[in-house]
PDB file of C-alpha atoms in Angstrom:
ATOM      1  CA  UNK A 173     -26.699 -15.249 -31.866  1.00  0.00           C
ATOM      2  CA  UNK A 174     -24.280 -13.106 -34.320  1.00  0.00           C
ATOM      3  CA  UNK A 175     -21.122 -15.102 -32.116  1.00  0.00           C
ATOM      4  CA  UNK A 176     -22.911 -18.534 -32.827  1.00  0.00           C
ATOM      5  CA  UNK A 177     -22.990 -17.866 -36.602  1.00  0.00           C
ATOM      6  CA  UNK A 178     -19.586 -16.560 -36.226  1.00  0.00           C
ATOM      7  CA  UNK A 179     -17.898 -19.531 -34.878  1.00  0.00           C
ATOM      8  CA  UNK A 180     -19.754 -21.776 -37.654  1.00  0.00           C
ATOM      9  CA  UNK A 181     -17.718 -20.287 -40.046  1.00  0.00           C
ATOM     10  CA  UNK A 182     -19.473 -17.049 -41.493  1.00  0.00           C
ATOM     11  CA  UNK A 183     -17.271 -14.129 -41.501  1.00  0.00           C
ATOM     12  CA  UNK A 184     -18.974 -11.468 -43.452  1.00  0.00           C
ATOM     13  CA  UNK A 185     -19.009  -8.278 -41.320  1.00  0.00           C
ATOM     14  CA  UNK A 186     -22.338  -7.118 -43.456  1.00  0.00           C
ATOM     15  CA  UNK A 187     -24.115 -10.111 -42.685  1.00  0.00           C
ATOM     16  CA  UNK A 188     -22.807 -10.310 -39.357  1.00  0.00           C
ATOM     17  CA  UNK A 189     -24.279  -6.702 -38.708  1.00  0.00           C
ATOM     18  CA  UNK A 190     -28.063  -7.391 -40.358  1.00  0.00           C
ATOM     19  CA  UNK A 191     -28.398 -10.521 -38.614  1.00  0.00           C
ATOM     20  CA  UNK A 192     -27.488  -8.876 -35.405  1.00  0.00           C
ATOM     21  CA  UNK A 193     -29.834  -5.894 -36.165  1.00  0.00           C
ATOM     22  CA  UNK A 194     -32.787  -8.039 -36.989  1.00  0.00           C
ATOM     23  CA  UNK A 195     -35.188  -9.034 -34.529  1.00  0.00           C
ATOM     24  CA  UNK A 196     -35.627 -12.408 -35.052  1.00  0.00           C
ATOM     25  CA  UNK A 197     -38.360 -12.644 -32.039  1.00  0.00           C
ATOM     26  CA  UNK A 198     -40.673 -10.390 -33.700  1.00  0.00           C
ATOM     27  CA  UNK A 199     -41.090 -13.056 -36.314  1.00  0.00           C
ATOM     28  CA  UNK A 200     -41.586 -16.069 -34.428  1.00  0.00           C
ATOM     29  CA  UNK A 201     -44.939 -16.931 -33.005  1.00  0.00           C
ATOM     30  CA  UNK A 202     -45.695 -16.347 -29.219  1.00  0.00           C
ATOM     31  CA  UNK A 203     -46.043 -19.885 -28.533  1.00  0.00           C
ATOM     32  CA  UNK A 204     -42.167 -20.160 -29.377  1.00  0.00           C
ATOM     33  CA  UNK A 205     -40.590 -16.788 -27.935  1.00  0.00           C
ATOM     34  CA  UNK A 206     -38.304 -18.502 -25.556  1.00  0.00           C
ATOM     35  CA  UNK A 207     -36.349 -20.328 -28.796  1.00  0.00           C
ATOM     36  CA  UNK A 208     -36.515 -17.087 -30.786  1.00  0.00           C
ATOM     37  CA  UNK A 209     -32.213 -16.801 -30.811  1.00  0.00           C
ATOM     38  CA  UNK A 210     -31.749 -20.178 -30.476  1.00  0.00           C
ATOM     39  CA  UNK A 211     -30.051 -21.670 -34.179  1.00  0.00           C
ATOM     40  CA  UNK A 212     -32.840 -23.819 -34.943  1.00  0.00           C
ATOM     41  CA  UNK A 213     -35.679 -23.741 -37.042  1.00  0.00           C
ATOM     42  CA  UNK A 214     -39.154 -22.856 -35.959  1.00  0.00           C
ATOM     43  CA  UNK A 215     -42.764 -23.684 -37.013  1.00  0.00           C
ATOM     44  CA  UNK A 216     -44.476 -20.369 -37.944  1.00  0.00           C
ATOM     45  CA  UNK A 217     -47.757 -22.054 -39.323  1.00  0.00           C
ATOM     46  CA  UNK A 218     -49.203 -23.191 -42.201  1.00  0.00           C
ATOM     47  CA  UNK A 219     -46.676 -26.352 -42.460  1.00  0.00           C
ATOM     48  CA  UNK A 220     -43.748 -23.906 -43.212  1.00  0.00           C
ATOM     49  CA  UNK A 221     -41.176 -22.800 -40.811  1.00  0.00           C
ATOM     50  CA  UNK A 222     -38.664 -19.668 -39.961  1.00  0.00           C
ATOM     51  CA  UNK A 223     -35.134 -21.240 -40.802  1.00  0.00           C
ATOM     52  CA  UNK A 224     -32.344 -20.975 -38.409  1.00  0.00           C
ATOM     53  CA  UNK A 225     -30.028 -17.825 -38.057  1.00  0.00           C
ATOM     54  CA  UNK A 226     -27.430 -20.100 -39.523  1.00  0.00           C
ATOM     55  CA  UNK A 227     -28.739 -21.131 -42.786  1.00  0.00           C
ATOM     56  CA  UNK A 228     -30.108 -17.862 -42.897  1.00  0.00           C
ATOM     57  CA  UNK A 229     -26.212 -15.989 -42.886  1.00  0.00           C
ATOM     58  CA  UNK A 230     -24.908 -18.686 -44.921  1.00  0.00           C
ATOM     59  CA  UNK A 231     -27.481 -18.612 -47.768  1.00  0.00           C
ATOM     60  CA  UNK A 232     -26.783 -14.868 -47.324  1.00  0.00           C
ATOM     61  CA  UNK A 233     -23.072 -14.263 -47.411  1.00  0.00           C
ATOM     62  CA  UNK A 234     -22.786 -17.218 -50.412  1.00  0.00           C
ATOM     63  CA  UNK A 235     -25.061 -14.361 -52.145  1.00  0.00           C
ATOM     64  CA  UNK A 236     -22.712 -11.864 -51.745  1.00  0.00           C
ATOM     65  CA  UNK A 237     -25.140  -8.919 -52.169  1.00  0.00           C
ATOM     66  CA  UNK A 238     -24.150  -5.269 -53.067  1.00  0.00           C
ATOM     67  CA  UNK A 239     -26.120  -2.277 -51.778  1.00  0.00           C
ATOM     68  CA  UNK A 240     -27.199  -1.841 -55.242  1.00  0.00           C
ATOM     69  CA  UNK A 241     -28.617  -5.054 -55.917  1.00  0.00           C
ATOM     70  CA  UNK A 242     -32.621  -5.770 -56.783  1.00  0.00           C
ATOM     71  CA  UNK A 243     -33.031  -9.171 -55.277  1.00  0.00           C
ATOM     72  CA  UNK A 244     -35.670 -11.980 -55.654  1.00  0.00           C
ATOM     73  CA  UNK A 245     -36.864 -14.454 -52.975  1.00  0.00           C
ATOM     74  CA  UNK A 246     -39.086 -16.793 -53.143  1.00  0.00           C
ATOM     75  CA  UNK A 247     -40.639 -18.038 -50.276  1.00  0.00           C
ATOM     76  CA  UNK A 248     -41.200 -15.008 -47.558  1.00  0.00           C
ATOM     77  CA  UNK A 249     -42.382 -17.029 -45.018  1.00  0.00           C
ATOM     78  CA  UNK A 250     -41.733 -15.098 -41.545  1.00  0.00           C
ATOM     79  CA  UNK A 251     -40.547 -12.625 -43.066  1.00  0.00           C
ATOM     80  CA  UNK A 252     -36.819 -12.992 -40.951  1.00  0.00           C
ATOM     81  CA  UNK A 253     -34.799 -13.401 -44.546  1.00  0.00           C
ATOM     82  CA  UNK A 254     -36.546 -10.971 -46.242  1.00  0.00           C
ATOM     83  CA  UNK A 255     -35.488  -8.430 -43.550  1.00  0.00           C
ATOM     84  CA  UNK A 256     -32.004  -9.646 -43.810  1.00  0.00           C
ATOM     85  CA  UNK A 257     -32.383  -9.028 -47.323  1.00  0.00           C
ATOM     86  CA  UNK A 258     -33.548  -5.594 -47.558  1.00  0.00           C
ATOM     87  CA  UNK A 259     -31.089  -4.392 -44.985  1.00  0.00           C
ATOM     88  CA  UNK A 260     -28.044  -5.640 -47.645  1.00  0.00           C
ATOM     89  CA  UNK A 261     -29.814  -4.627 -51.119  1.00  0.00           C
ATOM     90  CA  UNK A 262     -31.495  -1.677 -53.029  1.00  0.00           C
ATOM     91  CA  UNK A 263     -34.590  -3.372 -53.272  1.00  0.00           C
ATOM     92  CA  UNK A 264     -36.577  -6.950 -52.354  1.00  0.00           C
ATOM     93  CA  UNK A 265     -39.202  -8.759 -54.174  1.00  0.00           C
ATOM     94  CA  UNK A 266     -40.773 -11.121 -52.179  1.00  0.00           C
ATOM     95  CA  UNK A 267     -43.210 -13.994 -53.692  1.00  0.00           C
ATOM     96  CA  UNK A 268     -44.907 -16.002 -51.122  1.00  0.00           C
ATOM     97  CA  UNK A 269     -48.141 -18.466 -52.357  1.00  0.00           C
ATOM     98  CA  UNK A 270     -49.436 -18.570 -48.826  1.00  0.00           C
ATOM     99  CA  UNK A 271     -51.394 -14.728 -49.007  1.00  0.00           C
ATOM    100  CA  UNK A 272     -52.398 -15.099 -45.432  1.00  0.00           C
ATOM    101  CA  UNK A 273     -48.073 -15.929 -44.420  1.00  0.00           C
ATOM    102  CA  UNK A 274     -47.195 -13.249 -46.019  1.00  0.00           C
ATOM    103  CA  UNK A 275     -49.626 -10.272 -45.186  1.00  0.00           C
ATOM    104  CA  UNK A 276     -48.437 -11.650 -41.623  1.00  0.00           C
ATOM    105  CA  UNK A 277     -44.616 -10.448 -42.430  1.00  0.00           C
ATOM    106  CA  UNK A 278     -45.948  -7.484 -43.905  1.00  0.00           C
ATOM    107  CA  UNK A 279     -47.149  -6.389 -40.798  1.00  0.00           C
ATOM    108  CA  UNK A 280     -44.180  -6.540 -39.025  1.00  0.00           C
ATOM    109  CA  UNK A 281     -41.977  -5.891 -41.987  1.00  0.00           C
ATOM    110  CA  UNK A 282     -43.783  -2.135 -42.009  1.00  0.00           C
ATOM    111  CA  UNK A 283     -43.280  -2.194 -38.491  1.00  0.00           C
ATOM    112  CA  UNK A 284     -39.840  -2.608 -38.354  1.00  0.00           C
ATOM    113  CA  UNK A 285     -39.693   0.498 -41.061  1.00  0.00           C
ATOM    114  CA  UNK A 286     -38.825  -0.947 -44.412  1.00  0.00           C
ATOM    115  CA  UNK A 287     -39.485   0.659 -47.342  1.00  0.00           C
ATOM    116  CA  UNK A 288     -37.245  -1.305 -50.064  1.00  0.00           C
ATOM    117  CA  UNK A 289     -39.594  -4.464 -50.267  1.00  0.00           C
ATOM    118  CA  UNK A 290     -42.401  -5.379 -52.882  1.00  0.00           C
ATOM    119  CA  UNK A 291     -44.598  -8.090 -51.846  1.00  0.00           C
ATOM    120  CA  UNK A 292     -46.076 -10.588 -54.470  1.00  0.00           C
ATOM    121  CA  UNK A 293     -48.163 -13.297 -53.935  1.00  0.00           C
ATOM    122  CA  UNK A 294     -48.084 -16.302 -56.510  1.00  0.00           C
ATOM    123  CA  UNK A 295     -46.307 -19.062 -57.537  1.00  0.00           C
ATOM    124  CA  UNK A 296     -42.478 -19.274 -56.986  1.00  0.00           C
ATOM    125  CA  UNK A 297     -41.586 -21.360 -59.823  1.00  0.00           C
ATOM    126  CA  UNK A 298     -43.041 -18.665 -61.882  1.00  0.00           C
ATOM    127  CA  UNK A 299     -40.421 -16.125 -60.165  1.00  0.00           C
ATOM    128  CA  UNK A 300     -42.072 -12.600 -60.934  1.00  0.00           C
ATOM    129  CA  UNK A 301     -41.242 -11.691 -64.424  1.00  0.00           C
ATOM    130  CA  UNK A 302     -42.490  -8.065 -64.459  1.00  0.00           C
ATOM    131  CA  UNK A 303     -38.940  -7.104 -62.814  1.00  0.00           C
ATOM    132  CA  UNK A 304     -36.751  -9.411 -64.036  1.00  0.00           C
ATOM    133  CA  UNK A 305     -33.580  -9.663 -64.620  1.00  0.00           C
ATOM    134  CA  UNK A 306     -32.612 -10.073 -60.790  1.00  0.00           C
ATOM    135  CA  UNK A 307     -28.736 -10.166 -59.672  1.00  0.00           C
ATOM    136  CA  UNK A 308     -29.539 -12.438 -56.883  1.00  0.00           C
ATOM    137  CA  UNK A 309     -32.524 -14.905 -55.810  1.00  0.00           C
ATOM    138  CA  UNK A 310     -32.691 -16.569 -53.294  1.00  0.00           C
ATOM    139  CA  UNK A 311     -34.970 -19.783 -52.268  1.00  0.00           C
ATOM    140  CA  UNK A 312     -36.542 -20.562 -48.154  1.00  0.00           C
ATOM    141  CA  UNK A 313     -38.600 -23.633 -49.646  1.00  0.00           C
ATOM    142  CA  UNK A 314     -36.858 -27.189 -51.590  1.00  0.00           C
ATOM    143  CA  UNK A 315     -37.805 -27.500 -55.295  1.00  0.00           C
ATOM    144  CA  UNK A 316     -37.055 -30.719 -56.467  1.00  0.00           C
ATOM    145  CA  UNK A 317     -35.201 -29.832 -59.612  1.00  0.00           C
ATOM    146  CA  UNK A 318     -34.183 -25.988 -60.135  1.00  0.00           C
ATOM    147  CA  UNK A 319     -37.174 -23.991 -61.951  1.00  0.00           C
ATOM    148  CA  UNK A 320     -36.392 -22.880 -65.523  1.00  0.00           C
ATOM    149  CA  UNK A 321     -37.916 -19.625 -64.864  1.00  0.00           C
ATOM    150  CA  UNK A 322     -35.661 -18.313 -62.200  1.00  0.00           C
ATOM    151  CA  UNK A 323     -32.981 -19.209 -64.409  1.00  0.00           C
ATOM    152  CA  UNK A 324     -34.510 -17.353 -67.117  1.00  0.00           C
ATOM    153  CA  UNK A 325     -34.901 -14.382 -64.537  1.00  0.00           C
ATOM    154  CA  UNK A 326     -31.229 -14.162 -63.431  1.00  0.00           C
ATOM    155  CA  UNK A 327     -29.341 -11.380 -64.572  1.00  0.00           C
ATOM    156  CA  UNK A 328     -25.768 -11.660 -66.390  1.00  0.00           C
ATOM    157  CA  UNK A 329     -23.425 -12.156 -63.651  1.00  0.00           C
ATOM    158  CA  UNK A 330     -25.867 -13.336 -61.146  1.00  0.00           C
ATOM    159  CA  UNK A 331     -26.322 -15.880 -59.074  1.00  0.00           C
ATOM    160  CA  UNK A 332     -29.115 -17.982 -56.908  1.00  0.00           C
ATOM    161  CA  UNK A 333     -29.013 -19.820 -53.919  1.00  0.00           C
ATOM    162  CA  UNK A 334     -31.781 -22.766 -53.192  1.00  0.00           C
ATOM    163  CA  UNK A 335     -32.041 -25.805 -51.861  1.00  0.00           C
ATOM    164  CA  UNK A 336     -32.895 -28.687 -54.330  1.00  0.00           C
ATOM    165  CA  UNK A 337     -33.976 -32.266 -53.657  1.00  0.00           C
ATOM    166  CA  UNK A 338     -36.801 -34.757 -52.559  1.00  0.00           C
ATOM    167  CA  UNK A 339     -39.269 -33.734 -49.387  1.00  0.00           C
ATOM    168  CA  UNK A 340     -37.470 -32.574 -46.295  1.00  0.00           C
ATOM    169  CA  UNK A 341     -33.930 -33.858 -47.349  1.00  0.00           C
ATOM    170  CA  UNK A 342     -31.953 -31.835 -50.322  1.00  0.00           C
ATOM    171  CA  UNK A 343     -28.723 -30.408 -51.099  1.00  0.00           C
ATOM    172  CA  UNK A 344     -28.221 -26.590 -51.046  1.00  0.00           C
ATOM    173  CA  UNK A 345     -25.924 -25.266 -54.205  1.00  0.00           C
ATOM    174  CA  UNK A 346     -24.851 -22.221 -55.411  1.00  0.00           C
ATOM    175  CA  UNK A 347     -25.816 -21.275 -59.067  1.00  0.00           C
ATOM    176  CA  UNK A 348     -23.943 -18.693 -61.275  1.00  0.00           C
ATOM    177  CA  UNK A 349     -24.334 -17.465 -64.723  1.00  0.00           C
ATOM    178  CA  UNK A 350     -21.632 -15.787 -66.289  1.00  0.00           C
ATOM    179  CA  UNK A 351     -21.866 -12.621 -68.797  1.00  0.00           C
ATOM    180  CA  UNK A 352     -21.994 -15.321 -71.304  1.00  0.00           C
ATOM    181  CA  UNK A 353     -25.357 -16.925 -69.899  1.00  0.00           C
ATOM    182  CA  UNK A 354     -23.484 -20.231 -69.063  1.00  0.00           C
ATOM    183  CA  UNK A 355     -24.339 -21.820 -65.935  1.00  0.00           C
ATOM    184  CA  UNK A 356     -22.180 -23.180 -62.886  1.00  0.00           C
ATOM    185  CA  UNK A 357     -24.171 -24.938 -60.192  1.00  0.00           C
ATOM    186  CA  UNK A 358     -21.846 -25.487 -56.746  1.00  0.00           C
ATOM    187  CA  UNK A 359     -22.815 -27.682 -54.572  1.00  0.00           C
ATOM    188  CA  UNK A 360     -22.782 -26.388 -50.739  1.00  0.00           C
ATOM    189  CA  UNK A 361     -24.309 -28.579 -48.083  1.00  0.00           C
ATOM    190  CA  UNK A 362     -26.868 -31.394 -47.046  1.00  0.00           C
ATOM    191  CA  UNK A 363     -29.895 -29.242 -45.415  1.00  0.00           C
ATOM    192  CA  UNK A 364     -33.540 -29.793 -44.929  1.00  0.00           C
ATOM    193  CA  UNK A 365     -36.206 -27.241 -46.147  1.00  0.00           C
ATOM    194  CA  UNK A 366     -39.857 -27.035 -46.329  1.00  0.00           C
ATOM    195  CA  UNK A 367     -40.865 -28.593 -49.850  1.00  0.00           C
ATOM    196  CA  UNK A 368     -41.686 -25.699 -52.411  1.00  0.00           C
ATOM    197  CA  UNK A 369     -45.121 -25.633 -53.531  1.00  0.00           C
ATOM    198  CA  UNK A 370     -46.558 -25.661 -56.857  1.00  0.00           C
ATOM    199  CA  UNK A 371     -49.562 -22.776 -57.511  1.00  0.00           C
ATOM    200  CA  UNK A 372     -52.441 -25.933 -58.517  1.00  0.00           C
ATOM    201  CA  UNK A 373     -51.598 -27.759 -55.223  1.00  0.00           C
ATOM    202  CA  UNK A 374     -52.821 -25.111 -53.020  1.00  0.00           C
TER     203      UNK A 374
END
């Protein structure tokens, strides 16, 4: 898997190495073990799905996370980026507004022996304010315009990476914000996520 990401253009050796040491099988369900290193995308239940190793080390390296980052995601989903997450940062905290997704990560999360994650269930366009400022967030599931909030909860030299667009068909960009507090927003690729979810539509 690591020499498929590889030759699609990602180069960073630290991403490279927690992609490699992540199982991705542990987080995909049984009914799909024989895809579990294929780069694809994979139902996981509940309507949302594990994103493939690709995205996954893109959305990653763009980051550019230091060991001594806190980092936010939203979305945990499988639990796969998460994992990828705590293995490059001092400390994750994961919102997911499916409980029942994310006590299922947990599990194997624990399993797999980390201890620099906080779990939060709620709504992602909230963020988690309690922790903020972040210097990196990151987004599995499509907004369709970029939530105030997380803006709001960025730290000073900080950046966010989320896909942004209409249902199943967005545009993935880079956001910065300088030690000013201005705002850059990069555009990166076409992609297709899992529509974020708003707290009252549950």
């Amino acid at each position: 898997m690591k020499n498929q990401i590889e030759r699609r253009g990602v180069s960073d050796p630290k991403v490279l190495r927690a992609v490699e040491k992540v199982p991705r099988h542990l987080f995909v369900p049984p009914g799909y073990m024989e895809y579990s290193y294929s780069d694809r995308p994979l139902p996981i239940g509940d309507g949302q799905t594990i994103s493939q190793p690709y995205i996954v080390a893109y959305m990653t390296e763009v980051l550019e996370i230091k060991k001594w980052h806190r980092v936010l995601e939203i979305g945990t989903g499988s639990g796969y980026q998460t994992a990828v997450l705590a293995e490059l940062s001092y400390r994750v905290y994961t919102v997911e507004i499916i409980e029942e997704l994310q006590e299922k990560a947990k599990v194997v999360l624990d399993g797999l022996g980390y201890k620099n994650i906080e779990y939060v269930v709620g709504d992602g366009y909230e963020g988690y304010e309690q922790e903020a400022p972040y210097d990196r967030i990151i987004l599995t599931a499509a907004p369709k315009e970029i939530p105030e909030k997380l803006l709001q909860q960025l730290a000073f030299g900080g950046k966010i990476v989320l896909p942004v667009g209409a249902s199943y068909y967005q545009e993935l960009v880079l956001i910065e914000k300088n030690r000013l507090g201005e705002i850059q927003i990069i555009p990166l690729m076409a992609v297709s996520f899992v529509p974020m979810v708003k707290q009252y539509q549950i």
